JSON list of N, CA and C in Angstrom, two decimals:
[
{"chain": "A", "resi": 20, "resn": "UNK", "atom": "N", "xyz": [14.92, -7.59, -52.36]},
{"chain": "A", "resi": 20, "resn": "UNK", "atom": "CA", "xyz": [14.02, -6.91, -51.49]},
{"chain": "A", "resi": 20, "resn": "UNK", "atom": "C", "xyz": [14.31, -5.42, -51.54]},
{"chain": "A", "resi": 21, "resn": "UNK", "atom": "N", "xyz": [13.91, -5.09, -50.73]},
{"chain": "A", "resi": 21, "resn": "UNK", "atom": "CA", "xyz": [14.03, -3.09, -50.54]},
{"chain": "A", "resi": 21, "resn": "UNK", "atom": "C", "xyz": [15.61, -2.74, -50.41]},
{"chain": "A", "resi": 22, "resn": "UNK", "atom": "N", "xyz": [16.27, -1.91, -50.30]},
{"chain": "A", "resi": 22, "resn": "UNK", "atom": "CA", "xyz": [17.12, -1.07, -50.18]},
{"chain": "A", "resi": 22, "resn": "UNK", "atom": "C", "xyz": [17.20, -0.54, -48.21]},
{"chain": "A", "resi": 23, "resn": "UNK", "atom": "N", "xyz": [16.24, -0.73, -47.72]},
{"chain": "A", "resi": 23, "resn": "UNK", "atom": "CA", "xyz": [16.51, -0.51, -46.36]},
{"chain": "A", "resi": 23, "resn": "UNK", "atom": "C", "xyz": [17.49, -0.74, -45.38]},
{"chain": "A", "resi": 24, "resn": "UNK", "atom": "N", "xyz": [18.14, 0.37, -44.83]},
{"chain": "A", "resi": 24, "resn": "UNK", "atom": "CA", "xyz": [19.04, 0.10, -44.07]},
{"chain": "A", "resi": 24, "resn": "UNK", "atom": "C", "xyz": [18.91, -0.39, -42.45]},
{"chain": "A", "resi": 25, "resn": "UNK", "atom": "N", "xyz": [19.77, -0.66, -41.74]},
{"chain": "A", "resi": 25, "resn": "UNK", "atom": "CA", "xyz": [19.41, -1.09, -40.53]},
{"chain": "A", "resi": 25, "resn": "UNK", "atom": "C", "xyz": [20.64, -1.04, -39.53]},
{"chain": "A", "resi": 26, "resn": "UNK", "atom": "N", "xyz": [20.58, -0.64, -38.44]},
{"chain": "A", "resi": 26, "resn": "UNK", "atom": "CA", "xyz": [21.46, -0.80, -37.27]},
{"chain": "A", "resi": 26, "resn": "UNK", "atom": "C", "xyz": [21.67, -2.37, -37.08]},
{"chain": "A", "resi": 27, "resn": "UNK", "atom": "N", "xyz": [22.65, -2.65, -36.75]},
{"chain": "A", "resi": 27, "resn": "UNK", "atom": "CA", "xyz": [23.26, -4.33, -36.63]},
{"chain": "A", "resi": 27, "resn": "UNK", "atom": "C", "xyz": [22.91, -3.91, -35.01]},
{"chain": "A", "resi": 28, "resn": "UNK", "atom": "N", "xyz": [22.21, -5.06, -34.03]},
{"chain": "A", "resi": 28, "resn": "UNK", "atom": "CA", "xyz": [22.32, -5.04, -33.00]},
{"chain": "A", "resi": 28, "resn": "UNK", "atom": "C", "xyz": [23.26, -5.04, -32.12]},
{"chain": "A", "resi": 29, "resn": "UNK", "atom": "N", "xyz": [23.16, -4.47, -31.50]},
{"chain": "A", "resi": 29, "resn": "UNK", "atom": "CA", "xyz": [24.58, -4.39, -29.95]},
{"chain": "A", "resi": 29, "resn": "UNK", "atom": "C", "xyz": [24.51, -5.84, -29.21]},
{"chain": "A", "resi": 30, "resn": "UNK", "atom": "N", "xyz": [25.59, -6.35, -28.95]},
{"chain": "A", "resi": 30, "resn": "UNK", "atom": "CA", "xyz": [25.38, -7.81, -28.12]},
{"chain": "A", "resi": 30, "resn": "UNK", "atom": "C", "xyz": [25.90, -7.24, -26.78]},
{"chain": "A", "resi": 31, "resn": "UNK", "atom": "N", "xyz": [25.47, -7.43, -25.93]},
{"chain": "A", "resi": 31, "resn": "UNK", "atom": "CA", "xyz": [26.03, -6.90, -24.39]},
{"chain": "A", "resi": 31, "resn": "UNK", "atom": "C", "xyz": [27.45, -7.49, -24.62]},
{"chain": "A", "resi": 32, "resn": "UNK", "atom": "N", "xyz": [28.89, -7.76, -23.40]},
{"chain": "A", "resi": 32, "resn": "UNK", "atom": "CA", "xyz": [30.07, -8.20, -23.76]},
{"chain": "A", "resi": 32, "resn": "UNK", "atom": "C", "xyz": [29.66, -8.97, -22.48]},
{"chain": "A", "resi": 33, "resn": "UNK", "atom": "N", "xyz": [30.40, -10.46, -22.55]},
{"chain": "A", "resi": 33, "resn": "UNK", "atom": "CA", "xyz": [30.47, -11.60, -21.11]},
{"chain": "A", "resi": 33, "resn": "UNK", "atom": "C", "xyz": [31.08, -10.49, -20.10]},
{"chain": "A", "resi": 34, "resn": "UNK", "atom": "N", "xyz": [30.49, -10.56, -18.96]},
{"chain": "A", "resi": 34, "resn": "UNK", "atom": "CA", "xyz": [31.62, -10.25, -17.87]},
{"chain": "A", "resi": 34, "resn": "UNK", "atom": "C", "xyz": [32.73, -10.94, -17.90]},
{"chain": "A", "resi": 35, "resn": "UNK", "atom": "N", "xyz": [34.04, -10.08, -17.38]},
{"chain": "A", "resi": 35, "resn": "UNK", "atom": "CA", "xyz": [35.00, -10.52, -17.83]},
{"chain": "A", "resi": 35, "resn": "UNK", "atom": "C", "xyz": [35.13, -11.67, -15.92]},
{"chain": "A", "resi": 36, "resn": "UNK", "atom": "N", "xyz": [36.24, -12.79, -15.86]},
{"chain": "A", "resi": 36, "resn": "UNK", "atom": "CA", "xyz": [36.19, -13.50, -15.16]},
{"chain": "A", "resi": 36, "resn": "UNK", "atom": "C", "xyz": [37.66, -13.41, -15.05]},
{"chain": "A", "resi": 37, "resn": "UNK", "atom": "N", "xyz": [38.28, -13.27, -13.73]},
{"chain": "A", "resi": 37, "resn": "UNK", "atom": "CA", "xyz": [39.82, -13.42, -13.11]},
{"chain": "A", "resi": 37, "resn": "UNK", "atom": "C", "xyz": [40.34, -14.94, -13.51]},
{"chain": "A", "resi": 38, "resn": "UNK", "atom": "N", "xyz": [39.95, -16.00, -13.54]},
{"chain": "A", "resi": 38, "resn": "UNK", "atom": "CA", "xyz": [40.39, -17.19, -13.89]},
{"chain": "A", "resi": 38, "resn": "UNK", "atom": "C", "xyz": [39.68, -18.02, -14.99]},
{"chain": "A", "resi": 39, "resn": "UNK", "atom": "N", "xyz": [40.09, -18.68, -15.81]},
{"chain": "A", "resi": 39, "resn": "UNK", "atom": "CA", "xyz": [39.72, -19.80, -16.22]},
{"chain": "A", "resi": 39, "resn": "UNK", "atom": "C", "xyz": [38.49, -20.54, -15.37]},
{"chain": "A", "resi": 40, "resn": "UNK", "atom": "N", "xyz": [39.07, -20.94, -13.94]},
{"chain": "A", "resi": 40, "resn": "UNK", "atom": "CA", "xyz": [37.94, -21.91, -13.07]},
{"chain": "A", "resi": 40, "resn": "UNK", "atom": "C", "xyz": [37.37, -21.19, -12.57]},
{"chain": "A", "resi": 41, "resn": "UNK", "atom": "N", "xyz": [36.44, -19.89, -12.73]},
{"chain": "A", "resi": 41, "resn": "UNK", "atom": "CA", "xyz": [36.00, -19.11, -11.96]},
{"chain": "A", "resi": 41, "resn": "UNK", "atom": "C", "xyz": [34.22, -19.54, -11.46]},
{"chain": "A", "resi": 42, "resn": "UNK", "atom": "N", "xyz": [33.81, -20.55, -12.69]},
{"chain": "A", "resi": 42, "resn": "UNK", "atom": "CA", "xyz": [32.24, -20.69, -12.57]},
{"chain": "A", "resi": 42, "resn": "UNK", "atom": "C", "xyz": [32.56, -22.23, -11.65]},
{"chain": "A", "resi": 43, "resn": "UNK", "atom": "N", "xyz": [33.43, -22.53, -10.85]},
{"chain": "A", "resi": 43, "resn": "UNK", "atom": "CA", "xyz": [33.63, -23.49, -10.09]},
{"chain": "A", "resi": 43, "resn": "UNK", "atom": "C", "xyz": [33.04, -23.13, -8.47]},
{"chain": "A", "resi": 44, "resn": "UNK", "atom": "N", "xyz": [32.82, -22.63, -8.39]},
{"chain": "A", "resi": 44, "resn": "UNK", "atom": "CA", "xyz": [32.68, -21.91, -6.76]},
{"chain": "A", "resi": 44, "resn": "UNK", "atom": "C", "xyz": [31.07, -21.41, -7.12]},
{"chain": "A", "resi": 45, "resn": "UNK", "atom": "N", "xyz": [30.24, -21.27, -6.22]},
{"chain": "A", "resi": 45, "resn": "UNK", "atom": "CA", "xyz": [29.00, -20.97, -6.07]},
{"chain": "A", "resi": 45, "resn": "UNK", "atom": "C", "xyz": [28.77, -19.67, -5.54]},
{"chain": "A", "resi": 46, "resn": "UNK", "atom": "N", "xyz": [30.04, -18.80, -5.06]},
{"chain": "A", "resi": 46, "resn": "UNK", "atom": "CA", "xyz": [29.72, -18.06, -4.53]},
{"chain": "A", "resi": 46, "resn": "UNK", "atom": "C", "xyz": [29.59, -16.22, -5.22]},
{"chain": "A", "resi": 47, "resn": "UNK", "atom": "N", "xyz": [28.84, -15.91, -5.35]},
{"chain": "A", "resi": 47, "resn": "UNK", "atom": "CA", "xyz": [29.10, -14.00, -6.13]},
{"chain": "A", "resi": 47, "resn": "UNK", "atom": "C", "xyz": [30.23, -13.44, -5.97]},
{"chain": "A", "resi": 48, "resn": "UNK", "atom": "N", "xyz": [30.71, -13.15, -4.79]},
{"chain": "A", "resi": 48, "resn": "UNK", "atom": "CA", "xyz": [31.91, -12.81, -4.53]},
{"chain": "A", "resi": 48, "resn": "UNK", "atom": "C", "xyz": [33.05, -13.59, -4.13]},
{"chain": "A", "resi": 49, "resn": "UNK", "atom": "N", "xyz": [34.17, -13.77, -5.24]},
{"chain": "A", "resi": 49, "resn": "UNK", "atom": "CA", "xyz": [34.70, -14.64, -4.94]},
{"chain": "A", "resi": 49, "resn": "UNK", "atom": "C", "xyz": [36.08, -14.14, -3.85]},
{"chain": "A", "resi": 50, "resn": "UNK", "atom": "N", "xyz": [36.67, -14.98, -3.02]},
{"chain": "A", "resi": 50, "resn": "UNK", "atom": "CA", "xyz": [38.13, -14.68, -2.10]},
{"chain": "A", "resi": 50, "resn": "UNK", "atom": "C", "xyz": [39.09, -15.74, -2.48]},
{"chain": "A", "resi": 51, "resn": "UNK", "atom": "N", "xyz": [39.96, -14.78, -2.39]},
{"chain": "A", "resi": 51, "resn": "UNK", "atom": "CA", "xyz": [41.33, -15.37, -3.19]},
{"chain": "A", "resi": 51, "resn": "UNK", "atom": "C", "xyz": [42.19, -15.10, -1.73]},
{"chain": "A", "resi": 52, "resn": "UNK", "atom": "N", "xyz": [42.84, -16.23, -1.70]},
{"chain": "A", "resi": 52, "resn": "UNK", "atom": "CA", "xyz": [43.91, -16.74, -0.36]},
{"chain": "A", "resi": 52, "resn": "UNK", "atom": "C", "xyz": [45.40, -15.58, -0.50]},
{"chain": "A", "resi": 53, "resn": "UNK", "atom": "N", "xyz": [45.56, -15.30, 0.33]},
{"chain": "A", "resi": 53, "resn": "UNK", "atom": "CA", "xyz": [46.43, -14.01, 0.04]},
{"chain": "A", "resi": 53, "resn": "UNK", "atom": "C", "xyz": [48.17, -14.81, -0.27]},
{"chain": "A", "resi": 54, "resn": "UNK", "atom": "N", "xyz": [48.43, -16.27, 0.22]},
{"chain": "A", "resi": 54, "resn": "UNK", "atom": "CA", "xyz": [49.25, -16.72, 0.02]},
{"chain": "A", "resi": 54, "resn": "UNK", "atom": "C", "xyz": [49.28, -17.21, -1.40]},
{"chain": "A", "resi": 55, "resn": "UNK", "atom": "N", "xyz": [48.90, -18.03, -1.67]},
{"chain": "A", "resi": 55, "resn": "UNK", "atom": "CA", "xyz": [48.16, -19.09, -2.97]},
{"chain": "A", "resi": 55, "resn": "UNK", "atom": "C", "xyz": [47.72, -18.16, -4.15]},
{"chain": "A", "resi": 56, "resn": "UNK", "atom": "N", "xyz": [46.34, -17.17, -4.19]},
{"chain": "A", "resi": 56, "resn": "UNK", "atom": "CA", "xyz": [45.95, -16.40, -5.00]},
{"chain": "A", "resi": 56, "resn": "UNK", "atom": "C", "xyz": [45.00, -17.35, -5.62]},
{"chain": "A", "resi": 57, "resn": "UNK", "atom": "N", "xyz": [44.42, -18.65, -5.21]},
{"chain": "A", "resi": 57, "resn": "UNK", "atom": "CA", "xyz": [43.65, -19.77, -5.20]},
{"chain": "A", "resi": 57, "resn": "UNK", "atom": "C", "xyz": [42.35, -19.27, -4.68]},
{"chain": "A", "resi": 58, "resn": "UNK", "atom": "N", "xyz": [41.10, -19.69, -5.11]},
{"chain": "A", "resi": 58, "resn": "UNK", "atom": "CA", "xyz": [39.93, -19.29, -4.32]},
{"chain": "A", "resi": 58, "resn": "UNK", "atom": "C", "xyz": [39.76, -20.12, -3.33]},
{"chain": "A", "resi": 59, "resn": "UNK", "atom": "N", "xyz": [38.88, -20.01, -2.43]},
{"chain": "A", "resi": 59, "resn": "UNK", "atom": "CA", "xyz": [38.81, -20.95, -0.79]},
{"chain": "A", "resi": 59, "resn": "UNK", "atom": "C", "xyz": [38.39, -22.15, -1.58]},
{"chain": "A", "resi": 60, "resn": "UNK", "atom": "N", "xyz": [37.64, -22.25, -2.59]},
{"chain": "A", "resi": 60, "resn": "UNK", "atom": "CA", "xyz": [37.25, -24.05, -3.11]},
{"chain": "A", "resi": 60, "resn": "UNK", "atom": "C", "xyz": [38.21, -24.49, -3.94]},
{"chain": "A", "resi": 61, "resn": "UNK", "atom": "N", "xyz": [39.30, -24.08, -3.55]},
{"chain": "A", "resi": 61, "resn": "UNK", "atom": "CA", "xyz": [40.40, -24.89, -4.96]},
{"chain": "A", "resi": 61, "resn": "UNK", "atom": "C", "xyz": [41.42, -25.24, -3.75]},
{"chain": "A", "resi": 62, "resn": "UNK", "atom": "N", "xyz": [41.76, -24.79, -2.27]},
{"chain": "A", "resi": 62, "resn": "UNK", "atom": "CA", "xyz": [42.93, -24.26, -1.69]},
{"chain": "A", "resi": 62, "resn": "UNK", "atom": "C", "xyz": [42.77, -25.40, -0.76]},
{"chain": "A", "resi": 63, "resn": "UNK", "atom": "N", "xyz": [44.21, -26.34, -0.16]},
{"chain": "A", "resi": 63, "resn": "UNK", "atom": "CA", "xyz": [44.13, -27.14, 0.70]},
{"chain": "A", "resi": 63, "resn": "UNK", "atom": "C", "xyz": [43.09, -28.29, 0.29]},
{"chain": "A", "resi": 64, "resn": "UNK", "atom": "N", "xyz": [43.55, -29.21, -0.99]},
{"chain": "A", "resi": 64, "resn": "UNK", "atom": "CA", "xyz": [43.08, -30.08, -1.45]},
{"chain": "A", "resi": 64, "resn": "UNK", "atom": "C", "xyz": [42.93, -31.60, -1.10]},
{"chain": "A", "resi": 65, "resn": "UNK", "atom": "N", "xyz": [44.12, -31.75, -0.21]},
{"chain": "A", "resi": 65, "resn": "UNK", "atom": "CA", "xyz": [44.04, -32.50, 0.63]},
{"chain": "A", "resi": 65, "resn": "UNK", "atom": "C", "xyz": [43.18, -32.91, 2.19]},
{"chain": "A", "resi": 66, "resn": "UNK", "atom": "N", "xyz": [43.33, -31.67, 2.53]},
{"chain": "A", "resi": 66, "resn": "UNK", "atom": "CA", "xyz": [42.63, -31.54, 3.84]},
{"chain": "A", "resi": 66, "resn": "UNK", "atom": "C", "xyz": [41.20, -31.92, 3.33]},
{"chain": "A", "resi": 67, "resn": "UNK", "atom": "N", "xyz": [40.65, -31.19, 2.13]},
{"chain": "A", "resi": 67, "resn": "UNK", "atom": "CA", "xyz": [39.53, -31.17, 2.14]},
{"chain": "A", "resi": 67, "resn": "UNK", "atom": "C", "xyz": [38.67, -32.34, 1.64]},
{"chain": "A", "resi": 68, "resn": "UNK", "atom": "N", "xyz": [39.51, -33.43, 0.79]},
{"chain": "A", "resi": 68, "resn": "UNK", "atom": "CA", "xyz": [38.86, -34.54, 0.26]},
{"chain": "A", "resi": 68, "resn": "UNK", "atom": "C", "xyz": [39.57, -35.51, 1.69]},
{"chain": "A", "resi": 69, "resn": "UNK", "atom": "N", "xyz": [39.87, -35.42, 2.97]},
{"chain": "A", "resi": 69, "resn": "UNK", "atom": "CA", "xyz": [39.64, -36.20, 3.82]},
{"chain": "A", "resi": 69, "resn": "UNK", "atom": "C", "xyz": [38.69, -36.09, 4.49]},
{"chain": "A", "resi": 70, "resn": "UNK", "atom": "N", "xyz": [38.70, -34.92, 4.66]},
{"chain": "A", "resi": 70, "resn": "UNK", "atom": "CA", "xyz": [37.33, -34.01, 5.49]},
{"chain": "A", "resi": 70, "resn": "UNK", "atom": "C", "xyz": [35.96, -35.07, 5.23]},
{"chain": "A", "resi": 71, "resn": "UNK", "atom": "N", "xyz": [35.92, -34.60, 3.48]},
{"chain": "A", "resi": 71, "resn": "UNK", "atom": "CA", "xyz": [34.78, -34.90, 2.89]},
{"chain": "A", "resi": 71, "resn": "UNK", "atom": "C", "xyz": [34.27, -36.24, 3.21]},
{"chain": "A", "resi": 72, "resn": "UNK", "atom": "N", "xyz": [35.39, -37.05, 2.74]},
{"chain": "A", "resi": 72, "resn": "UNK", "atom": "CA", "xyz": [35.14, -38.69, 3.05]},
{"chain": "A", "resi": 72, "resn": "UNK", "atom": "C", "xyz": [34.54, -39.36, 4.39]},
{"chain": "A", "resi": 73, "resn": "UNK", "atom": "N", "xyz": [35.21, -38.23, 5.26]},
{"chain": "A", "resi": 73, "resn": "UNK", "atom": "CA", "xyz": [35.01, -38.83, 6.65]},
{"chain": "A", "resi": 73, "resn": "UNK", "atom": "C", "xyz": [33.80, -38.11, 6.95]},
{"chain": "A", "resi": 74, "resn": "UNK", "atom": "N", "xyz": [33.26, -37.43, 6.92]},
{"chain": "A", "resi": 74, "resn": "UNK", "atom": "CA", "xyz": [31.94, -36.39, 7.19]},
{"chain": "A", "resi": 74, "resn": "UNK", "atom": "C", "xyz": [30.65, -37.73, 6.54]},
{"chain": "A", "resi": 75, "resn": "UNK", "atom": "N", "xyz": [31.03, -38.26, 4.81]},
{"chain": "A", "resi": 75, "resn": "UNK", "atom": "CA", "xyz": [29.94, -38.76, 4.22]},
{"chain": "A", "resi": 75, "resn": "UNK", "atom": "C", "xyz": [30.04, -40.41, 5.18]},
{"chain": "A", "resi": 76, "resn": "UNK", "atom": "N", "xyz": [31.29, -40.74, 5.53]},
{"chain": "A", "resi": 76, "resn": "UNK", "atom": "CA", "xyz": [31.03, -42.12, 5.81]},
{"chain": "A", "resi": 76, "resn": "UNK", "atom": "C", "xyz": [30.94, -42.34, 7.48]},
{"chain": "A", "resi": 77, "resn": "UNK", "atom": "N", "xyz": [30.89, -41.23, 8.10]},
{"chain": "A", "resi": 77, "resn": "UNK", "atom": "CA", "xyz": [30.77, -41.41, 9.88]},
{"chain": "A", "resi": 77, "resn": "UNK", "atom": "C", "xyz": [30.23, -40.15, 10.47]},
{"chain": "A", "resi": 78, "resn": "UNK", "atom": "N", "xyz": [29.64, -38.92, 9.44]},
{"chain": "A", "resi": 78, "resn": "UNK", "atom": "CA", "xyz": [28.89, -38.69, 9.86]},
{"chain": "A", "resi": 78, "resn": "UNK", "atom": "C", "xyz": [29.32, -36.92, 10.53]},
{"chain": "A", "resi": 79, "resn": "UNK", "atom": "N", "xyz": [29.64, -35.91, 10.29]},
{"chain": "A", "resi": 79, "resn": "UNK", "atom": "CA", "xyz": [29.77, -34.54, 10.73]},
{"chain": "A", "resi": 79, "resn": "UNK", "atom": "C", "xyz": [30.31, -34.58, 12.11]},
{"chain": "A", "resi": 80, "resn": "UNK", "atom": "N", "xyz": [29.39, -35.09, 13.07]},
{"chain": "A", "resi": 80, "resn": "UNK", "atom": "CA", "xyz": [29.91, -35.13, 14.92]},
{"chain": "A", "resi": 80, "resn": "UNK", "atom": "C", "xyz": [30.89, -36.49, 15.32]},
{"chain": "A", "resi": 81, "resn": "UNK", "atom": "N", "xyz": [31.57, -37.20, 14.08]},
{"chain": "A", "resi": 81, "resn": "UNK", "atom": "CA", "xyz": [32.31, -38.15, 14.56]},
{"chain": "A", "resi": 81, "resn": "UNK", "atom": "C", "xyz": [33.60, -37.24, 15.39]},
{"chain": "A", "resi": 82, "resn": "UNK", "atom": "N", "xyz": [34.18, -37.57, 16.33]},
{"chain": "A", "resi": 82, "resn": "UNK", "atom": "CA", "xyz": [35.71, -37.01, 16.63]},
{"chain": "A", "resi": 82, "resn": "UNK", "atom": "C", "xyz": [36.68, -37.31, 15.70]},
{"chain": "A", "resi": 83, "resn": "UNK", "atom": "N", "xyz": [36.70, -38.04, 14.79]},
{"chain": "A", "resi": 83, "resn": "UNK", "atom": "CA", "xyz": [37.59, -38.51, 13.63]},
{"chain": "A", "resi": 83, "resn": "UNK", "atom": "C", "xyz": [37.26, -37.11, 12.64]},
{"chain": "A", "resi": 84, "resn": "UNK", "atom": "N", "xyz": [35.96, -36.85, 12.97]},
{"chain": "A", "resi": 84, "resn": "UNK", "atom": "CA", "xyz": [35.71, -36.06, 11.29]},
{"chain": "A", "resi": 84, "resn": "UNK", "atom": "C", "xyz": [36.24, -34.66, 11.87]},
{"chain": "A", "resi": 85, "resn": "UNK", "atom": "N", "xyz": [35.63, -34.30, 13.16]},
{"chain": "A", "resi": 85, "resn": "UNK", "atom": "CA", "xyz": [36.04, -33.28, 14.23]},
{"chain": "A", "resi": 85, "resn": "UNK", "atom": "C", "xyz": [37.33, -32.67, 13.92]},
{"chain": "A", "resi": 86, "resn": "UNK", "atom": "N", "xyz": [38.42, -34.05, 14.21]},
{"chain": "A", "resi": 86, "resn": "UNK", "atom": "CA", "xyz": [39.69, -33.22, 13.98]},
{"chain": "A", "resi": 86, "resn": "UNK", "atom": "C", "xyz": [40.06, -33.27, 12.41]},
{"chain": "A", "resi": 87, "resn": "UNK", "atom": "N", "xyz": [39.27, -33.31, 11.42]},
{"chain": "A", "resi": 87, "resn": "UNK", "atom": "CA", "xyz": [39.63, -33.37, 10.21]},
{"chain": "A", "resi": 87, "resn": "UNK", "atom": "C", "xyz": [39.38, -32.22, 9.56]},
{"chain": "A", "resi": 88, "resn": "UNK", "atom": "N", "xyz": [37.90, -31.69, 10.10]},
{"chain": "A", "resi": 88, "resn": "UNK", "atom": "CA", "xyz": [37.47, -30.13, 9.81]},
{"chain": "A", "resi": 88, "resn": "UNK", "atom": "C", "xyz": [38.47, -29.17, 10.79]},
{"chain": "A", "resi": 89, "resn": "UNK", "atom": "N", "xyz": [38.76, -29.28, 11.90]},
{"chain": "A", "resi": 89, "resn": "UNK", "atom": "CA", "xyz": [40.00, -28.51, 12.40]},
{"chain": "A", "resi": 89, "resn": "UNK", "atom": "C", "xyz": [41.13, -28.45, 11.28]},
{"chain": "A", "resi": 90, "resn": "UNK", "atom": "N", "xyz": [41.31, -29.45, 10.97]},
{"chain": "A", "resi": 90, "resn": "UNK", "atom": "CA", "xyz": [42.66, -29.50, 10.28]},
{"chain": "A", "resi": 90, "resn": "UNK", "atom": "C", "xyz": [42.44, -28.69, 9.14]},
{"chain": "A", "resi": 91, "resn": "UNK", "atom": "N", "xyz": [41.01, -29.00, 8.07]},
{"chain": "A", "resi": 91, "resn": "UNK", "atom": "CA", "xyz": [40.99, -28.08, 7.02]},
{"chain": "A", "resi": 91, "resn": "UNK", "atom": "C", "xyz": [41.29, -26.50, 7.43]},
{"chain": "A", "resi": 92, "resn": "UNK", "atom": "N", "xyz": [40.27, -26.06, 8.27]},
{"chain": "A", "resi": 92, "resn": "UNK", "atom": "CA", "xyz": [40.01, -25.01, 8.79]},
{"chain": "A", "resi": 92, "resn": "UNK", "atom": "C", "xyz": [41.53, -24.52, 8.93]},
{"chain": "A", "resi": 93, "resn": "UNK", "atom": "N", "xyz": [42.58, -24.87, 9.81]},
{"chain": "A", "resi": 93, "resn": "UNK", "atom": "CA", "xyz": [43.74, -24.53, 9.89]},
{"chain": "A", "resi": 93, "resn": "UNK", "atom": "C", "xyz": [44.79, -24.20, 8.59]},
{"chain": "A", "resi": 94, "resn": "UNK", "atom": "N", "xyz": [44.73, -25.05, 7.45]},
{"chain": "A", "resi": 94, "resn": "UNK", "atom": "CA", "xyz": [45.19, -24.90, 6.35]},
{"chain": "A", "resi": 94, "resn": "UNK", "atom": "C", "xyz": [44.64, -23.80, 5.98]},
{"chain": "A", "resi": 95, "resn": "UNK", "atom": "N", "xyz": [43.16, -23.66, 5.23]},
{"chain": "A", "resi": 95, "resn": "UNK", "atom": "CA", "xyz": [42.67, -22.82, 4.77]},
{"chain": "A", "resi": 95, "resn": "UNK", "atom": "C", "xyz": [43.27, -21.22, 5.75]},
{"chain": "A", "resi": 96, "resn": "UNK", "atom": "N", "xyz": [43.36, -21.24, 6.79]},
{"chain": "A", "resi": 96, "resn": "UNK", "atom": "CA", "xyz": [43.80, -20.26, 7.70]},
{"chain": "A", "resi": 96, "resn": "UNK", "atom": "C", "xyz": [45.31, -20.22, 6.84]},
{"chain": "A", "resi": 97, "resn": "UNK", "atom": "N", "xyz": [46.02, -20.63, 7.08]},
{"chain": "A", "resi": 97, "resn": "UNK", "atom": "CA", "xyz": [47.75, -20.42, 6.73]},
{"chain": "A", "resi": 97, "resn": "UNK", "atom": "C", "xyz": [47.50, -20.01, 5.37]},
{"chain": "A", "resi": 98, "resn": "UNK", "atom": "N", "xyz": [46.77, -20.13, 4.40]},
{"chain": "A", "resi": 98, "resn": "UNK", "atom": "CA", "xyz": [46.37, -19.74, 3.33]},
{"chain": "A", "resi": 98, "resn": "UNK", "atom": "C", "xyz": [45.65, -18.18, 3.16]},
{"chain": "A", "resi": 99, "resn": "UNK", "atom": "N", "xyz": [45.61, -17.66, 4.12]},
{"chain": "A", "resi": 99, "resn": "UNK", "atom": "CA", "xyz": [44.98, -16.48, 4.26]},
{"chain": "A", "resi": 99, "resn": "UNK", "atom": "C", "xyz": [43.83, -15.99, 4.61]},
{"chain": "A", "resi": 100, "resn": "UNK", "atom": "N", "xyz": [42.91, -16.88, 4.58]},
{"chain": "A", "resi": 100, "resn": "UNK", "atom": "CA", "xyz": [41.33, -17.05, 4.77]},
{"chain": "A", "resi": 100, "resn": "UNK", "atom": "C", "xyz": [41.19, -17.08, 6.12]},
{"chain": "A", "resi": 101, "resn": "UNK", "atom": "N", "xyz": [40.31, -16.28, 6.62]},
{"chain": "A", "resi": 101, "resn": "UNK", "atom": "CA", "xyz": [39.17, -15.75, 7.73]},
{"chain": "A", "resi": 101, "resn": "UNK", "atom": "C", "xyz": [38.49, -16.68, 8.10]},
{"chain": "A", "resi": 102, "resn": "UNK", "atom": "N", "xyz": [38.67, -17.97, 8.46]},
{"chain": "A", "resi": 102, "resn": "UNK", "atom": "CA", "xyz": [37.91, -19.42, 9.10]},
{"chain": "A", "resi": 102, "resn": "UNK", "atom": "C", "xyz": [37.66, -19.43, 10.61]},
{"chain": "A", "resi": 103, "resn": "UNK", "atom": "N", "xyz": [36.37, -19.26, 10.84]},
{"chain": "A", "resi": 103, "resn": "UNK", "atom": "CA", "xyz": [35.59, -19.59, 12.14]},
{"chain": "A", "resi": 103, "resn": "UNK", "atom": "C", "xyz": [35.99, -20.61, 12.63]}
]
């Protein structure tokens, strides 16, 4: 063909990402636990898959589930996080 030269296109670069698990969390801005250095969806793993269980099988306003979201809430707290 011709002799024509050409600029090779520019590819933008990925944003760069603080962790490996970073596209795990839904949120834009992510918070990292000032103890841990864990984001709030990785932190207090326990608390939170009891939470979960008891919320899907009795329901958010059970008193069982009640003191189970306290309890997360409290971990996530000792962890550094700002929990209502």
């Amino acid at each position: 063909m011709g002799q024509a030269s050409s600029t090779p296109a520019t590819t933008p670069e990925p944003p760069t990402t603080p962790s490996a698990d970073s596209g795990k969390c839904n949120s834009s801005v992510q918070k990292v636990g000032i103890k841990s250095g864990k984001k709030i969806c990785c932190c207090c793993p326990e608390t939170k898959k009891a939470r979960d269980a008891c919320i899907l099988s009795k329901g958010e306003e059970d008193s069982e589930c009640l003191k189970l979201i306290e309890l997360h809430k409290e971990c996530l707290r000792g962890e550094g996080f700002d929990v209502k």
